[in-house]
Amino acid sequence: MRRQSKQLPDSDRLLAPSGAVENLLRDAGLRPTFQRVALGAILFANGDRHVTAEMLYHEAVQTKVPVSLATIYNTLHKFAEAGLLRQVMVAGSTAHFDTNTSNHSHFFVAKANLLLDIPGPEVVLDKMPRAPDGYEFVRADIVVRLKRKDG
Amino acid sequence: MRRQSKQLPDSDRLLAPSGAVENLLRDAGLRPTFQRVALGAILFANGDRHVTAEMLYHEAVQTKVPVSLATIYNTLHKFAEAGLLRQVMVAGSTAHFDTNTSNHSHFFVAKANLLLDIPGPEVVLDKMPRAPDGYEFVRADIVVRLKRKDG
DNA sequence: ATTTGTGCAAATCGTTTGCATCTGA
DNA sequence: TCAGATGCAAACGATTTGCACAAAT
């Protein structure tokens, strides 16, 4: 069923319906501009995904969405602020964003810059440590680093 | 007992004895150059510490150790390669290095760029997830993010 | 009409690299 | 002697910023 894209940005591809995305954004208190709706359609179409700014930018360009890299960064941060995305700080320079905003852990393959959700509640902390005096708990991040079996 | 430093880089301050550091480096297969010994003295003097390149650089400059930032980066990576340090990828742009190379978790205060060991085996994973086919486990990193109680 | 978002290019930050020069074994 | 280290400055990649213009309420 998945034919090649034929310059039809809003059809012929697995994108979320623009109307739905518009509401999503409005409900999150964000102005549904053209680029935000288009990026939202890319991001929230199918199940959960992980993107970097660069990845989303390329995807947008391929989908003929007129958008600049600066706006990609802007949008990713706004979405994250609004709770539509979760920023995953896994390592190194590049920031990853996850459309799965629930509390879960990640696999990360450094060489491939590949980020994956760990399915289910398989990884859990045994005990929560108590925060030192003067500080309060924000969140526990668990990253299980992997490498290819050969490499 | 701790008087002010008086331009006496190798005394009058809690530094590891150079001889000991030299042996440490030699045993790790690293040439004990002047800067490496000096940086090693700073790093391995007292208990466990965490440094960024920038932090170590400033400390070195203050201690009148002639060293360039490039060499700091170089040295930190060589030390890490040799198992004398562990690189902690906690977030964002800056790399942290930990003189505690044992398997343990961290607290991290983003605003202050402050990294702390979580004492003892307080935080442990309940279950290890099995790696997806084709991949193998490298290591699980646990970072408990904190913020100041007021801020 | 006013606020908010966008695009571009320049600026920034942490880090790496190329290369000539020094240094330790 | 000579591989390996150092320092400097330039190069780098990801991200951010300043500002003029455009779009949404």
CSV table of C-alpha atoms (C1' of nucleotides) in Angstrom, one decimal:
chain,number,residue,atom,x,y,z
A,1,MET,CA,0.0,0.0,0.0
A,2,ARG,CA,2.9,2.4,0.4
A,3,ARG,CA,3.5,3.9,-3.0
A,4,GLN,CA,6.3,6.3,-3.7
A,5,SER,CA,5.6,9.9,-2.7
A,6,LYS,CA,4.6,12.0,-5.7
A,7,GLN,CA,5.0,15.5,-4.4
A,8,LEU,CA,1.7,15.3,-2.5
A,9,PRO,CA,2.8,16.4,0.9
A,10,ASP,CA,-0.4,15.9,2.7
A,11,SER,CA,-1.7,12.7,1.2
A,12,ASP,CA,-0.1,9.6,-0.2
A,13,ARG,CA,2.0,9.1,2.9
A,14,LEU,CA,1.4,8.1,6.4
A,15,LEU,CA,0.8,11.5,7.9
A,16,ALA,CA,-1.5,12.4,10.6
A,17,PRO,CA,-4.6,14.3,9.4
A,18,SER,CA,-3.9,18.0,9.5
A,19,GLY,CA,-7.1,18.7,11.3
A,20,ALA,CA,-6.2,16.3,14.1
A,21,VAL,CA,-2.7,17.9,14.4
A,22,GLU,CA,-4.2,21.4,14.5
A,23,ASN,CA,-6.3,20.4,17.4
A,24,LEU,CA,-3.4,18.8,19.1
A,25,LEU,CA,-1.4,21.9,18.8
A,26,ARG,CA,-4.2,24.2,19.8
A,27,ASP,CA,-4.9,22.1,22.9
A,28,ALA,CA,-1.3,22.3,23.8
A,29,GLY,CA,-1.5,26.1,23.5
A,30,LEU,CA,0.5,26.3,20.4
A,31,ARG,CA,-0.4,28.3,17.3
A,32,PRO,CA,-1.0,25.8,14.5
A,33,THR,CA,1.2,27.4,11.9
A,34,PHE,CA,1.8,25.7,8.5
A,35,GLN,CA,5.2,24.3,9.4
A,36,ARG,CA,4.1,23.1,12.9
A,37,VAL,CA,1.2,21.3,11.5
A,38,ALA,CA,3.3,19.7,8.8
A,39,LEU,CA,6.0,18.7,11.3
A,40,GLY,CA,3.4,17.4,13.7
A,41,ALA,CA,1.9,15.3,10.9
A,42,ILE,CA,5.3,13.7,10.3
A,43,LEU,CA,6.0,13.2,14.0
A,44,PHE,CA,2.6,12.0,15.3
A,45,ALA,CA,1.5,10.0,12.3
A,46,ASN,CA,2.4,6.4,13.2
A,47,GLY,CA,3.4,5.0,16.5
A,48,ASP,CA,6.2,6.2,18.6
A,49,ARG,CA,9.3,7.6,17.0
A,50,HIS,CA,12.6,9.2,17.7
A,51,VAL,CA,14.1,12.1,15.8
A,52,THR,CA,17.0,14.4,15.8
A,53,ALA,CA,16.7,17.9,14.5
A,54,GLU,CA,18.7,16.9,11.4
A,55,MET,CA,16.5,13.8,10.8
A,56,LEU,CA,13.3,15.7,11.0
A,57,TYR,CA,14.7,18.5,8.8
A,58,HIS,CA,15.6,16.0,6.0
A,59,GLU,CA,12.3,14.3,6.3
A,60,ALA,CA,10.5,17.6,6.0
A,61,VAL,CA,12.6,18.6,3.0
A,62,GLN,CA,11.8,15.3,1.3
A,63,THR,CA,8.2,15.8,2.0
A,64,LYS,CA,8.4,19.2,0.4
A,65,VAL,CA,7.6,21.0,3.6
A,66,PRO,CA,9.1,24.5,3.3
A,67,VAL,CA,10.9,24.9,6.6
A,68,SER,CA,14.3,26.0,7.9
A,69,LEU,CA,16.5,24.2,10.3
A,70,ALA,CA,16.2,27.0,12.8
A,71,THR,CA,12.4,26.5,12.8
A,72,ILE,CA,12.9,22.8,13.3
A,73,TYR,CA,14.9,23.4,16.5
A,74,ASN,CA,12.4,25.9,17.5
A,75,THR,CA,9.5,23.6,16.9
A,76,LEU,CA,11.1,20.6,18.6
A,77,HIS,CA,11.7,22.6,21.7
A,78,LYS,CA,8.2,24.1,21.7
A,79,PHE,CA,6.7,20.7,21.3
A,80,ALA,CA,8.8,19.4,24.1
A,81,GLU,CA,7.9,22.3,26.4
A,82,ALA,CA,4.2,21.6,25.6
A,83,GLY,CA,4.6,18.0,26.5
A,84,LEU,CA,4.1,16.6,23.0
A,85,LEU,CA,7.6,15.4,22.9
A,86,ARG,CA,10.2,14.2,25.4
A,87,GLN,CA,13.8,15.3,24.9
A,88,VAL,CA,16.1,12.3,25.5
A,89,MET,CA,19.6,13.2,26.5
A,90,VAL,CA,21.5,10.1,25.6
A,91,ALA,CA,24.9,11.3,24.8
A,92,GLY,CA,27.3,13.2,22.7
A,93,SER,CA,26.3,16.2,20.8
A,94,THR,CA,23.0,15.4,19.2
A,95,ALA,CA,19.7,15.8,20.9
A,96,HIS,CA,17.0,13.2,20.4
A,97,PHE,CA,13.3,13.7,20.7
A,98,ASP,CA,10.8,11.0,21.5
A,99,THR,CA,7.1,11.1,20.7
A,100,ASN,CA,6.5,8.6,23.5
A,101,THR,CA,6.3,10.9,26.4
A,102,SER,CA,5.5,8.2,29.0
A,103,ASN,CA,8.1,7.1,31.5
A,104,HIS,CA,10.3,4.6,29.8
A,105,SER,CA,13.9,3.7,29.2
A,106,HIS,CA,16.0,3.5,26.0
A,107,PHE,CA,18.5,1.4,24.1
A,108,PHE,CA,21.1,3.4,22.4
A,109,VAL,CA,23.6,2.3,19.7
A,110,ALA,CA,26.3,4.9,19.7
A,111,LYS,CA,27.9,4.2,16.4
A,112,ALA,CA,24.6,4.3,14.5
A,113,ASN,CA,23.2,7.1,16.6
A,114,LEU,CA,20.2,4.9,17.0
A,115,LEU,CA,17.7,5.3,19.8
A,116,LEU,CA,15.1,2.7,20.6
A,117,ASP,CA,12.5,2.5,23.3
A,118,ILE,CA,12.8,-0.5,25.7
A,119,PRO,CA,9.5,-2.1,25.4
A,120,GLY,CA,7.3,-2.6,28.5
A,121,PRO,CA,8.3,-2.0,32.0
A,122,GLU,CA,11.2,-4.3,31.7
A,123,VAL,CA,13.8,-2.0,33.1
A,124,VAL,CA,13.0,-0.5,36.4
A,125,LEU,CA,14.9,0.9,39.3
A,126,ASP,CA,15.0,-1.2,42.3
A,127,LYS,CA,15.1,1.6,44.8
A,128,MET,CA,14.8,5.3,44.2
A,129,PRO,CA,17.7,7.0,45.9
A,130,ARG,CA,16.8,9.9,48.1
A,131,ALA,CA,18.0,13.2,46.8
A,132,PRO,CA,20.7,15.1,48.7
A,133,ASP,CA,19.6,17.9,51.0
A,134,GLY,CA,18.5,20.9,49.1
A,135,TYR,CA,17.7,19.1,46.0
A,136,GLU,CA,14.6,17.4,44.7
A,137,PHE,CA,14.1,14.5,42.3
A,138,VAL,CA,13.2,15.4,38.7
A,139,ARG,CA,13.5,12.1,36.8
A,140,ALA,CA,15.6,9.0,36.5
A,141,ASP,CA,17.0,8.3,33.0
A,142,ILE,CA,18.1,4.9,32.1
A,143,VAL,CA,20.0,4.3,29.0
A,144,VAL,CA,21.1,0.8,28.0
A,145,ARG,CA,24.0,1.1,25.6
A,146,LEU,CA,24.4,-1.5,22.9
A,147,LYS,CA,26.7,-2.4,20.1
A,148,ARG,CA,26.4,-4.5,17.0
A,149,LYS,CA,27.4,-8.1,17.6
A,150,ASP,CA,30.1,-8.1,15.1
A,151,GLY,CA,31.4,-4.5,15.1
B,1,MET,CA,45.6,23.0,57.8
B,2,ARG,CA,44.8,24.3,54.3
B,3,ARG,CA,46.7,27.4,53.7
B,4,GLN,CA,46.5,29.5,50.6
B,5,SER,CA,48.4,28.3,47.6
B,6,LYS,CA,51.6,30.3,47.2
B,7,GLN,CA,52.7,29.4,43.7
B,8,LEU,CA,54.0,26.1,44.9
B,9,PRO,CA,52.4,23.8,42.4
B,10,ASP,CA,53.7,20.5,43.8
B,11,SER,CA,53.4,21.1,47.5
B,12,ASP,CA,51.2,23.0,49.7
B,13,ARG,CA,48.1,21.6,48.1
B,14,LEU,CA,46.4,18.3,48.1
B,15,LEU,CA,48.1,16.7,45.2
B,16,ALA,CA,49.1,13.1,44.7
B,17,PRO,CA,52.8,12.6,45.0
B,18,SER,CA,54.3,12.8,41.5
B,19,GLY,CA,56.1,9.5,41.9
B,20,ALA,CA,52.9,7.7,42.6
B,21,VAL,CA,51.2,9.3,39.6
B,22,GLU,CA,54.2,8.4,37.4
B,23,ASN,CA,53.9,4.8,38.3
B,24,LEU,CA,50.2,4.9,37.8
B,25,LEU,CA,50.7,6.2,34.3
B,26,ARG,CA,53.5,3.8,33.5
B,27,ASP,CA,51.4,0.9,34.7
B,28,ALA,CA,48.6,2.1,32.4
B,29,GLY,CA,51.0,2.2,29.5
B,30,LEU,CA,51.0,5.9,29.3
B,31,ARG,CA,54.2,8.1,29.0
B,32,PRO,CA,54.4,10.1,32.2
B,33,THR,CA,55.0,13.5,30.6
B,34,PHE,CA,55.1,16.6,32.6
B,35,GLN,CA,51.5,17.6,31.9
B,36,ARG,CA,50.1,14.2,32.4
B,37,VAL,CA,51.8,13.8,35.7
B,38,ALA,CA,50.6,17.2,36.8
B,39,LEU,CA,47.0,16.6,35.6
B,40,GLY,CA,47.1,13.1,37.2
B,41,ALA,CA,48.2,14.7,40.5
B,42,ILE,CA,45.2,17.0,40.4
B,43,LEU,CA,42.8,14.3,39.4
B,44,PHE,CA,43.8,11.4,41.6
B,45,ALA,CA,44.9,13.3,44.7
B,46,ASN,CA,41.8,13.0,46.9
B,47,GLY,CA,38.9,10.7,46.7
B,48,ASP,CA,36.7,10.5,43.7
B,49,ARG,CA,36.0,13.6,41.6
B,50,HIS,CA,34.2,14.7,38.5
B,51,VAL,CA,35.7,17.1,36.0
B,52,THR,CA,34.9,18.6,32.6
B,53,ALA,CA,37.7,19.6,30.3
B,54,GLU,CA,37.1,23.2,31.1
B,55,MET,CA,37.2,22.7,34.8
B,56,LEU,CA,40.4,20.7,34.7
B,57,TYR,CA,42.0,23.4,32.5
B,58,HIS,CA,41.2,26.2,34.8
B,59,GLU,CA,42.4,24.2,37.8
B,60,ALA,CA,45.6,23.5,35.9
B,61,VAL,CA,46.1,27.1,35.0
B,62,GLN,CA,45.5,28.1,38.6
B,63,THR,CA,48.1,25.6,39.8
B,64,LYS,CA,50.5,27.1,37.3
B,65,VAL,CA,50.7,23.9,35.2
B,66,PRO,CA,51.6,25.0,31.7
B,67,VAL,CA,49.1,23.1,29.5
B,68,SER,CA,46.9,23.8,26.6
B,69,LEU,CA,43.2,23.0,26.4
B,70,ALA,CA,43.9,20.7,23.5
B,71,THR,CA,46.2,18.7,25.7
B,72,ILE,CA,43.6,18.6,28.4
B,73,TYR,CA,41.1,16.9,26.0
B,74,ASN,CA,43.8,14.6,24.8
B,75,THR,CA,44.8,13.6,28.2
B,76,LEU,CA,41.3,13.1,29.5
B,77,HIS,CA,40.6,10.7,26.6
B,78,LYS,CA,43.9,8.9,27.0
B,79,PHE,CA,43.2,8.4,30.7
B,80,ALA,CA,39.7,7.2,30.0
B,81,GLU,CA,41.0,4.8,27.3
B,82,ALA,CA,43.5,3.5,29.8
B,83,GLY,CA,40.8,2.9,32.4
B,84,LEU,CA,42.0,5.6,34.8
B,85,LEU,CA,38.9,7.7,34.2
B,86,ARG,CA,35.4,6.9,33.2
B,87,GLN,CA,33.6,9.2,30.8
B,88,VAL,CA,30.1,10.0,31.9
B,89,MET,CA,27.7,11.1,29.2
B,90,VAL,CA,25.1,12.8,31.2
B,91,ALA,CA,23.6,15.4,28.8
B,92,GLY,CA,24.1,18.3,26.6
B,93,SER,CA,27.3,19.3,25.1
B,94,THR,CA,29.8,18.9,27.9
B,95,ALA,CA,31.6,15.7,28.7
B,96,HIS,CA,32.2,14.8,32.3
B,97,PHE,CA,35.0,12.5,33.5
B,98,ASP,CA,34.8,10.5,36.7
B,99,THR,CA,37.8,9.2,38.6
B,100,ASN,CA,35.6,6.6,40.1
B,101,THR,CA,35.7,3.9,37.4
B,102,SER,CA,33.6,1.4,39.2
B,103,ASN,CA,30.0,0.7,38.2
B,104,HIS,CA,27.8,3.3,39.8
B,105,SER,CA,25.1,5.8,39.0
B,106,HIS,CA,25.0,9.6,39.1
B,107,PHE,CA,23.0,12.5,40.3
B,108,PHE,CA,23.0,15.4,37.8
B,109,VAL,CA,21.9,19.0,38.4
B,110,ALA,CA,21.5,20.5,35.0
B,111,LYS,CA,21.4,24.2,35.8
B,112,ALA,CA,24.6,23.9,37.8
B,113,ASN,CA,26.2,21.4,35.5
B,114,LEU,CA,26.9,19.5,38.7
B,115,LEU,CA,27.6,15.7,38.7
B,116,LEU,CA,27.6,13.6,41.8
B,117,ASP,CA,28.1,9.9,42.5
B,118,ILE,CA,25.1,8.2,44.0
B,119,PRO,CA,26.7,6.6,47.1
B,120,GLY,CA,26.6,2.9,47.5
B,121,PRO,CA,24.6,0.4,45.5
B,122,GLU,CA,21.4,2.3,46.2
B,123,VAL,CA,20.2,2.4,42.7
B,124,VAL,CA,20.1,-0.8,40.8
B,125,LEU,CA,18.3,-2.1,37.9
B,126,ASP,CA,15.6,-4.6,38.7
B,127,LYS,CA,15.9,-6.6,35.6
B,128,MET,CA,18.4,-6.4,32.8
B,129,PRO,CA,16.5,-6.1,29.5
B,130,ARG,CA,17.7,-8.5,26.8
B,131,ALA,CA,19.3,-6.7,23.9
B,132,PRO,CA,17.5,-6.9,20.5
B,133,ASP,CA,18.8,-9.5,18.0
B,134,GLY,CA,22.1,-8.5,16.5
B,135,TYR,CA,23.1,-6.3,19.4
B,136,GLU,CA,24.9,-6.9,22.6
B,137,PHE,CA,24.8,-5.2,25.9
B,138,VAL,CA,27.5,-2.7,26.6
B,139,ARG,CA,26.5,-0.9,29.8
B,140,ALA,CA,23.5,0.6,31.5
B,141,ASP,CA,23.7,4.2,32.5
B,142,ILE,CA,21.5,5.6,35.2
B,143,VAL,CA,21.2,9.3,35.7
B,144,VAL,CA,19.0,10.7,38.4
B,145,ARG,CA,18.2,14.3,37.5
B,146,LEU,CA,17.8,16.8,40.3
B,147,LYS,CA,17.0,20.4,40.7
B,148,ARG,CA,17.4,22.8,43.6
B,149,LYS,CA,14.5,22.9,46.0
B,150,ASP,CA,13.8,26.5,45.5
B,151,GLY,CA,14.9,27.2,41.9
C,1,DA,C1',-3.4,45.7,15.2
C,2,DT,C1',-0.8,43.0,17.9
C,3,DT,C1',1.4,39.1,19.0
C,4,DT,C1',3.9,35.2,17.6
C,5,DG,C1',6.5,32.4,14.2
C,6,DT,C1',9.7,32.1,10.4
C,7,DG,C1',14.1,32.3,7.7
C,8,DC,C1',18.5,33.7,7.0
C,9,DA,C1',23.1,34.4,8.3
C,10,DA,C1',26.2,35.2,11.8
C,11,DA,C1',27.6,33.9,16.4
C,12,DT,C1',28.5,30.5,20.0
C,13,DC,C1',29.9,26.5,22.5
C,14,DG,C1',32.4,22.3,23.3
C,15,DT,C1',35.3,19.6,20.9
C,16,DT,C1',38.6,17.9,17.3
C,17,DT,C1',42.2,18.3,13.9
C,18,DG,C1',46.4,19.6,11.2
C,19,DC,C1',50.8,20.5,11.6
C,20,DA,C1',55.2,22.2,13.2
C,21,DT,C1',57.8,21.7,17.3
C,22,DC,C1',59.4,19.4,21.4
C,23,DT,C1',60.3,15.4,24.6
C,24,DG,C1',60.8,10.9,26.8
C,25,DA,C1',62.3,6.1,26.2
D,1,DT,C1',66.8,8.3,17.1
D,2,DC,C1',62.1,8.6,16.8
D,3,DA,C1',57.5,7.3,18.1
D,4,DG,C1',54.6,9.8,20.6
D,5,DA,C1',53.1,14.5,23.0
D,6,DT,C1',52.3,19.2,22.9
D,7,DG,C1',50.5,23.9,21.5
D,8,DC,C1',48.4,26.8,18.6
D,9,DA,C1',45.1,28.2,15.5
D,10,DA,C1',41.8,26.9,12.3
D,11,DA,C1',38.0,23.6,11.4
D,12,DC,C1',33.9,21.4,13.0
D,13,DG,C1',29.1,20.0,14.1
D,14,DA,C1',25.2,20.9,16.7
D,15,DT,C1',22.7,24.5,18.4
D,16,DT,C1',21.3,29.5,19.3
D,17,DT,C1',20.5,34.2,18.3
D,18,DG,C1',19.4,38.8,16.1
D,19,DC,C1',16.7,40.9,13.2
D,20,DA,C1',13.6,41.9,9.2
D,21,DC,C1',9.6,39.9,7.3
D,22,DA,C1',5.3,37.1,7.3
D,23,DA,C1',1.4,34.9,9.3
D,24,DA,C1',-2.1,33.9,13.0
D,25,DT,C1',-5.3,35.8,16.4
